[in-house]
PDB file of C-alpha atoms in Angstrom:
ATOM      1  CA  MET A 198      -1.872 -18.143  39.439  1.00 47.00           C
ATOM      2  CA  ALA A 199       0.630 -20.322  37.805  1.00 46.00           C
ATOM      3  CA  LYS A 200      -2.051 -22.557  36.038  1.00 47.00           C
ATOM      4  CA  ARG A 201      -3.911 -19.309  34.646  1.00 46.00           C
ATOM      5  CA  LEU A 202      -0.806 -18.106  33.219  1.00 37.00           C
ATOM      6  CA  ILE A 203       0.123 -21.677  31.661  1.00 42.00           C
ATOM      7  CA  LEU A 204      -3.455 -21.720  30.290  1.00 37.00           C
ATOM      8  CA  LEU A 205      -3.294 -18.243  28.873  1.00 38.00           C
ATOM      9  CA  LEU A 206       0.239 -19.079  27.236  1.00 37.00           C
ATOM     10  CA  VAL A 207      -1.230 -22.262  25.699  1.00 38.00           C
ATOM     11  CA  LEU A 208      -4.291 -20.355  24.484  1.00 39.00           C
ATOM     12  CA  CYS A 209      -2.104 -17.474  22.834  1.00 41.00           C
ATOM     13  CA  PHE A 210      -0.141 -20.087  20.910  1.00 43.00           C
ATOM     14  CA  ALA A 211      -3.056 -22.309  19.983  1.00 43.00           C
ATOM     15  CA  LEU A 212      -4.961 -19.424  18.556  1.00 44.00           C
ATOM     16  CA  PRO A 213      -4.612 -18.894  14.510  1.00 47.00           C
ATOM     17  CA  THR A 214      -2.960 -15.996  13.199  1.00 45.00           C
ATOM     18  CA  SER A 215      -6.083 -14.588  12.113  1.00 49.00           C
ATOM     19  CA  ALA A 216      -7.101 -14.036  15.497  1.00 55.00           C
ATOM     20  CA  PHE A 217      -4.302 -11.511  15.866  1.00 79.00           C
ATOM     21  CA  ALA A 218      -5.003  -9.969  12.496  1.00 91.00           C
ATOM     22  CA  ALA A 219      -6.021  -6.107  12.367  1.00 97.00           C
ATOM     23  CA  SER A 220      -8.547  -4.226  10.393  1.00 98.00           C
ATOM     24  CA  VAL A 221      -6.276  -2.414   7.533  1.00 98.00           C
ATOM     25  CA  LYS A 222      -6.482  -0.628   4.379  1.00 98.00           C
ATOM     26  CA  VAL A 223      -4.503  -2.171   1.184  1.00 98.00           C
ATOM     27  CA  ARG A 224      -3.926  -0.822  -2.111  1.00 98.00           C
ATOM     28  CA  VAL A 225      -1.698  -2.361  -5.170  1.00 98.00           C
ATOM     29  CA  GLU A 226      -0.141   0.039  -7.439  1.00 97.00           C
ATOM     30  CA  GLY A 227       1.086  -1.827 -10.738  1.00 96.00           C
ATOM     31  CA  LYS A 228       3.799  -0.907 -12.976  1.00 93.00           C
ATOM     32  CA  THR A 229       1.422   0.961 -15.263  1.00 91.00           C
ATOM     33  CA  ARG A 230      -1.812   1.312 -13.643  1.00 94.00           C
ATOM     34  CA  THR A 231      -3.532   0.401 -10.383  1.00 96.00           C
ATOM     35  CA  ILE A 232      -4.253  -3.208  -9.747  1.00 97.00           C
ATOM     36  CA  PHE A 233      -6.484  -3.258  -6.796  1.00 97.00           C
ATOM     37  CA  ALA A 234      -8.423  -0.383  -4.760  1.00 95.00           C
ATOM     38  CA  PRO A 235      -7.412   3.002  -5.911  1.00 95.00           C
ATOM     39  CA  THR A 236      -9.670   4.136  -2.809  1.00 95.00           C
ATOM     40  CA  GLU A 237      -7.950   1.631  -0.778  1.00 95.00           C
ATOM     41  CA  VAL A 238     -10.213  -1.204   0.869  1.00 96.00           C
ATOM     42  CA  THR A 239     -10.438  -2.451   4.340  1.00 97.00           C
ATOM     43  CA  VAL A 240      -9.249  -5.968   4.957  1.00 98.00           C
ATOM     44  CA  THR A 241      -8.270  -8.209   8.058  1.00 98.00           C
ATOM     45  CA  ALA A 242      -4.708  -8.945   7.890  1.00 98.00           C
ATOM     46  CA  ALA A 243      -2.080 -10.031  10.585  1.00 97.00           C
ATOM     47  CA  ASN A 244       0.805  -8.899   8.423  1.00 96.00           C
ATOM     48  CA  ALA A 245       1.848  -6.944   5.099  1.00 97.00           C
ATOM     49  CA  LEU A 246       1.918 -10.483   3.117  1.00 96.00           C
ATOM     50  CA  ASP A 247      -1.332 -11.403   4.664  1.00 97.00           C
ATOM     51  CA  ALA A 248      -2.818  -8.127   3.450  1.00 98.00           C
ATOM     52  CA  LEU A 249      -1.649  -8.781  -0.291  1.00 98.00           C
ATOM     53  CA  GLU A 250      -3.270 -12.313   0.127  1.00 97.00           C
ATOM     54  CA  GLN A 251      -6.464 -10.694   0.927  1.00 98.00           C
ATOM     55  CA  ALA A 252      -6.318  -8.044  -1.684  1.00 98.00           C
ATOM     56  CA  SER A 253      -5.496 -10.945  -4.197  1.00 97.00           C
ATOM     57  CA  ILE A 254      -8.685 -12.867  -3.059  1.00 97.00           C
ATOM     58  CA  LEU A 255     -11.018  -9.760  -3.524  1.00 97.00           C
ATOM     59  CA  GLY A 256      -9.448  -8.304  -6.504  1.00 97.00           C
ATOM     60  CA  GLU A 257      -8.954 -11.906  -8.255  1.00 96.00           C
ATOM     61  CA  PHE A 258      -5.291 -10.911  -9.107  1.00 97.00           C
ATOM     62  CA  TYR A 259      -2.250 -13.219  -9.253  1.00 97.00           C
ATOM     63  CA  TYR A 260       1.061 -12.865  -7.206  1.00 97.00           C
ATOM     64  CA  HIS A 261       3.801 -14.946  -6.669  1.00 97.00           C
ATOM     65  CA  LEU A 262       6.084 -15.819  -3.880  1.00 94.00           C
ATOM     66  CA  THR A 263       9.711 -16.867  -4.082  1.00 92.00           C
ATOM     67  CA  THR A 264      11.433 -18.604  -1.040  1.00 87.00           C
ATOM     68  CA  THR A 265      15.211 -18.225  -0.358  1.00 81.00           C
ATOM     69  CA  SER A 266      17.488 -18.580   2.596  1.00 78.00           C
ATOM     70  CA  PHE A 267      16.667 -14.951   3.385  1.00 74.00           C
ATOM     71  CA  GLY A 268      12.883 -15.843   3.560  1.00 76.00           C
ATOM     72  CA  SER A 269       9.997 -15.336   1.189  1.00 82.00           C
ATOM     73  CA  TYR A 270       9.589 -12.317  -1.143  1.00 89.00           C
ATOM     74  CA  VAL A 271       6.999 -11.386  -3.683  1.00 96.00           C
ATOM     75  CA  ASP A 272       8.453 -11.496  -7.025  1.00 96.00           C
ATOM     76  CA  GLN A 273       5.630 -10.856  -9.164  1.00 97.00           C
ATOM     77  CA  ILE A 274       1.868  -9.281  -8.904  1.00 97.00           C
ATOM     78  CA  GLY A 275      -0.227  -9.197 -12.018  1.00 95.00           C
ATOM     79  CA  ARG A 276       1.638  -9.585 -15.297  1.00 94.00           C
ATOM     80  CA  TYR A 277       4.979  -7.906 -14.234  1.00 94.00           C
ATOM     81  CA  PRO A 278       7.802  -9.972 -12.528  1.00 94.00           C
ATOM     82  CA  GLY A 279      10.535  -8.271 -10.701  1.00 93.00           C
ATOM     83  CA  THR A 280      13.720  -7.836 -12.853  1.00 92.00           C
ATOM     84  CA  GLY A 281      17.145  -6.605 -12.179  1.00 89.00           C
ATOM     85  CA  SER A 282      16.685  -3.265  -9.916  1.00 92.00           C
ATOM     86  CA  SER A 283      12.948  -3.325 -10.530  1.00 95.00           C
ATOM     87  CA  GLY A 284      10.506  -5.219  -8.403  1.00 95.00           C
ATOM     88  CA  TRP A 285       7.564  -5.302  -5.927  1.00 97.00           C
ATOM     89  CA  VAL A 286       7.978  -3.533  -2.478  1.00 96.00           C
ATOM     90  CA  PHE A 287       5.688  -2.470   0.172  1.00 97.00           C
ATOM     91  CA  LYS A 288       5.047   0.315   2.670  1.00 98.00           C
ATOM     92  CA  VAL A 289       3.140   0.364   5.900  1.00 98.00           C
ATOM     93  CA  ASP A 290       1.917   3.853   6.879  1.00 98.00           C
ATOM     94  CA  ASN A 291       3.973   5.561   4.035  1.00 97.00           C
ATOM     95  CA  ALA A 292       7.246   3.894   5.424  1.00 97.00           C
ATOM     96  CA  SER A 293       9.239   0.818   4.003  1.00 95.00           C
ATOM     97  CA  PRO A 294       9.910  -1.638   7.018  1.00 94.00           C
ATOM     98  CA  PRO A 295      13.238  -3.126   7.548  1.00 92.00           C
ATOM     99  CA  VAL A 296      11.837  -6.672   7.657  1.00 91.00           C
ATOM    100  CA  GLY A 297       9.746  -8.962   5.156  1.00 91.00           C
ATOM    101  CA  ALA A 298       6.309  -8.426   4.579  1.00 94.00           C
ATOM    102  CA  ASP A 299       5.606 -11.359   6.602  1.00 93.00           C
ATOM    103  CA  GLN A 300       7.254 -10.196   9.757  1.00 92.00           C
ATOM    104  CA  VAL A 301       5.429  -6.837   9.806  1.00 93.00           C
ATOM    105  CA  VAL A 302       2.771  -7.035  12.759  1.00 95.00           C
ATOM    106  CA  LEU A 303      -0.175  -4.798  11.589  1.00 98.00           C
ATOM    107  CA  LYS A 304      -2.370  -2.823  13.769  1.00 97.00           C
ATOM    108  CA  ASP A 305      -5.701  -1.543  13.395  1.00 98.00           C
ATOM    109  CA  GLY A 306      -5.917   1.478  11.158  1.00 97.00           C
ATOM    110  CA  ASP A 307      -2.461   0.607   9.408  1.00 98.00           C
ATOM    111  CA  SER A 308      -2.560   1.419   5.584  1.00 98.00           C
ATOM    112  CA  VAL A 309      -0.662  -1.145   3.359  1.00 98.00           C
ATOM    113  CA  LEU A 310       0.770  -0.235  -0.250  1.00 98.00           C
ATOM    114  CA  TRP A 311       2.173  -2.784  -2.419  1.00 98.00           C
ATOM    115  CA  TYR A 312       3.767  -1.148  -5.582  1.00 98.00           C
ATOM    116  CA  TYR A 313       6.172  -1.933  -8.384  1.00 97.00           C
ATOM    117  CA  ALA A 314       9.349   0.232  -8.187  1.00 96.00           C
ATOM    118  CA  THR A 315      12.720   0.794  -9.921  1.00 94.00           C
ATOM    119  CA  PHE A 316      15.439   1.405  -7.459  1.00 90.00           C
ATOM    120  CA  GLY A 317      18.306   3.457  -7.939  1.00 86.00           C
ATOM    121  CA  ALA A 318      21.447   4.979  -5.889  1.00 84.00           C
ATOM    122  CA  ASN A 319      18.797   6.767  -3.254  1.00 81.00           C
ATOM    123  CA  GLY A 320      16.416   3.804  -3.020  1.00 85.00           C
ATOM    124  CA  GLY A 321      12.947   3.578  -4.480  1.00 90.00           C
ATOM    125  CA  PRO A 322      10.556   6.314  -5.655  1.00 95.00           C
ATOM    126  CA  PRO A 323       8.562   8.331  -3.644  1.00 96.00           C
ATOM    127  CA  THR A 324       4.893   7.407  -3.090  1.00 97.00           C
ATOM    128  CA  LEU A 325       2.163  10.072  -3.162  1.00 96.00           C
ATOM    129  CA  GLN A 326      -0.918  10.115  -0.778  1.00 95.00           C
ATOM    130  CA  VAL A 327      -3.877  12.470  -1.294  1.00 94.00           C
ATOM    131  CA  LYS A 328      -6.061  13.556   1.755  1.00 93.00           C
ATOM    132  CA  PRO A 329      -9.110  15.688   1.782  1.00 91.00           C
ATOM    133  CA  ALA A 330      -8.104  19.035   3.106  1.00 88.00           C
ATOM    134  CA  ALA A 331     -10.535  22.243   3.579  1.00 80.00           C
ATOM    135  CA  LYS A 332     -13.924  21.900   2.104  1.00 82.00           C
ATOM    136  CA  ALA A 333     -13.878  20.483  -1.227  1.00 82.00           C
ATOM    137  CA  CYS A 334     -10.178  20.561  -1.335  1.00 90.00           C
ATOM    138  CA  TYR A 335      -7.414  17.998  -1.248  1.00 91.00           C
ATOM    139  CA  ALA A 336      -3.610  17.802  -0.464  1.00 91.00           C
ATOM    140  CA  ALA A 337      -0.945  15.412  -2.092  1.00 92.00           C
ATOM    141  CA  THR A 338       2.029  14.407   0.031  1.00 93.00           C
ATOM    142  CA  ALA A 339       5.089  12.271  -1.374  1.00 94.00           C
ATOM    143  CA  TYR A 340       6.972  10.161   1.224  1.00 96.00           C
ATOM    144  CA  ASP A 341      10.426   8.465   0.828  1.00 95.00           C
ATOM    145  CA  ASP A 342      11.326   4.981   1.919  1.00 94.00           C
ATOM    146  CA  SER A 343      11.713   6.015   5.444  1.00 95.00           C
ATOM    147  CA  GLY A 344       8.204   7.598   5.378  1.00 96.00           C
ATOM    148  CA  LYS A 345       9.651  11.324   5.459  1.00 96.00           C
ATOM    149  CA  ALA A 346       7.534  13.862   3.387  1.00 94.00           C
ATOM    150  CA  VAL A 347       9.719  14.992   0.244  1.00 91.00           C
ATOM    151  CA  VAL A 348       8.781  17.257  -2.413  1.00 84.00           C
ATOM    152  CA  PRO A 349       7.963  15.605  -5.723  1.00 83.00           C
ATOM    153  CA  SER A 350       8.521  17.116  -9.339  1.00 86.00           C
ATOM    154  CA  GLY A 351       5.850  17.516 -11.863  1.00 90.00           C
ATOM    155  CA  LEU A 352       2.808  16.944  -9.589  1.00 92.00           C
ATOM    156  CA  VAL A 353      -0.338  16.618 -11.555  1.00 92.00           C
ATOM    157  CA  TRP A 354      -4.067  16.386 -10.408  1.00 91.00           C
ATOM    158  CA  HIS A 355      -6.390  14.149 -11.752  1.00 92.00           C
ATOM    159  CA  VAL A 356     -10.196  14.597 -11.567  1.00 91.00           C
ATOM    160  CA  GLY A 357     -12.189  11.426 -12.738  1.00 88.00           C
ATOM    161  CA  SER A 358     -10.258  10.292 -15.966  1.00 83.00           C
ATOM    162  CA  LYS A 359      -9.166  13.768 -16.938  1.00 82.00           C
ATOM    163  CA  ARG A 360      -5.834  15.184 -16.258  1.00 76.00           C
ATOM    164  CA  SER A 361      -6.112  18.303 -14.456  1.00 77.00           C
ATOM    165  CA  VAL A 362      -3.564  21.341 -13.423  1.00 75.00           C
ATOM    166  CA  ALA A 363      -0.076  20.939 -12.264  1.00 76.00           C
ATOM    167  CA  GLY A 364       0.353  21.772  -8.508  1.00 73.00           C
ATOM    168  CA  MET A 365       2.590  21.772  -5.541  1.00 70.00           C
ATOM    169  CA  ALA A 366       2.979  18.991  -3.345  1.00 64.00           C
ATOM    170  CA  GLY A 367       1.033  19.590   0.019  1.00 65.00           C
ATOM    171  CA  ALA A 368      -0.712  22.558  -1.666  1.00 72.00           C
ATOM    172  CA  SER A 369      -4.413  22.496  -1.707  1.00 80.00           C
ATOM    173  CA  PHE A 370      -6.016  21.518  -4.802  1.00 89.00           C
ATOM    174  CA  CYS A 371      -9.878  22.613  -5.061  1.00 88.00           C
ATOM    175  CA  PRO A 372     -11.456  21.311  -8.330  1.00 87.00           C
ATOM    176  CA  GLY A 373     -14.773  22.662  -7.865  1.00 81.00           C
ATOM    177  CA  LYS A 374     -17.936  20.558  -8.222  1.00 81.00           C
ATOM    178  CA  HIS A 375     -16.897  17.146  -9.111  1.00 80.00           C
ATOM    179  CA  THR A 376     -19.596  14.864  -7.653  1.00 81.00           C
ATOM    180  CA  GLY A 377     -18.665  11.125  -7.449  1.00 84.00           C
ATOM    181  CA  LEU A 378     -15.235  11.672  -9.523  1.00 89.00           C
ATOM    182  CA  LEU A 379     -12.241  10.289  -7.956  1.00 92.00           C
ATOM    183  CA  ILE A 380      -9.320  12.898  -7.372  1.00 92.00           C
ATOM    184  CA  ARG A 381      -5.840  11.577  -7.375  1.00 93.00           C
ATOM    185  CA  ALA A 382      -2.142  12.673  -8.137  1.00 94.00           C
ATOM    186  CA  THR A 383       0.703  11.666 -10.061  1.00 93.00           C
ATOM    187  CA  ALA A 384       4.142  12.992 -10.437  1.00 93.00           C
ATOM    188  CA  THR A 385       7.373  12.667 -12.179  1.00 92.00           C
ATOM    189  CA  GLY A 386       9.177   9.345 -10.789  1.00 92.00           C
ATOM    190  CA  ALA A 387       6.772   8.914  -8.144  1.00 95.00           C
ATOM    191  CA  VAL A 388       4.159   5.872  -7.627  1.00 96.00           C
ATOM    192  CA  ARG A 389       0.857   7.361  -8.314  1.00 95.00           C
ATOM    193  CA  SER A 390      -1.411   8.246  -5.431  1.00 96.00           C
ATOM    194  CA  ASN A 391      -4.513   6.507  -3.998  1.00 96.00           C
ATOM    195  CA  ALA A 392      -7.765   7.929  -4.957  1.00 95.00           C
ATOM    196  CA  VAL A 393     -10.375   9.853  -2.820  1.00 93.00           C
ATOM    197  CA  ARG A 394     -13.881  11.208  -3.519  1.00 85.00           C
TER     198      ARG A 394
END
């Protein structure tokens, strides 16, 4: 029994990190536009930093890490480096983890969002998420840093590349026939939403 336990422990520590990776969705929202996967893409990643690495390979975009005494952090994605009170942060399942991206252990089905944000006295901006609601309808929800649903101001729906009607968070938006067009939402001071068909 002890030999089996030792062998199991040796195998666990000898396996590469990818052996513990999960199947997760990832998206990267830039300062002025979506950098990668408006509809989210599924990748295999062990942690949130690994999810960014996989996205950068698929999307062929640049990111940079800086290492300090506190650990590594992402100081640039695409064209924009972090400056002052603005920079690159991430959420897992709509909440900002209290640890670095390389310390967040992902599980199958998690969603990882990397985004550029400007921080104020109350933290970062809310992030928007759009999900299908009733038949041919959609709902948008905004989330604060702790993953709590909040009411955004100035919610606007977008169908394809067109701007559509203003709406209320959580309220259903039923655009009618929109075959193949992506639906997403924006709001004043919030990170733009994912896109859905």
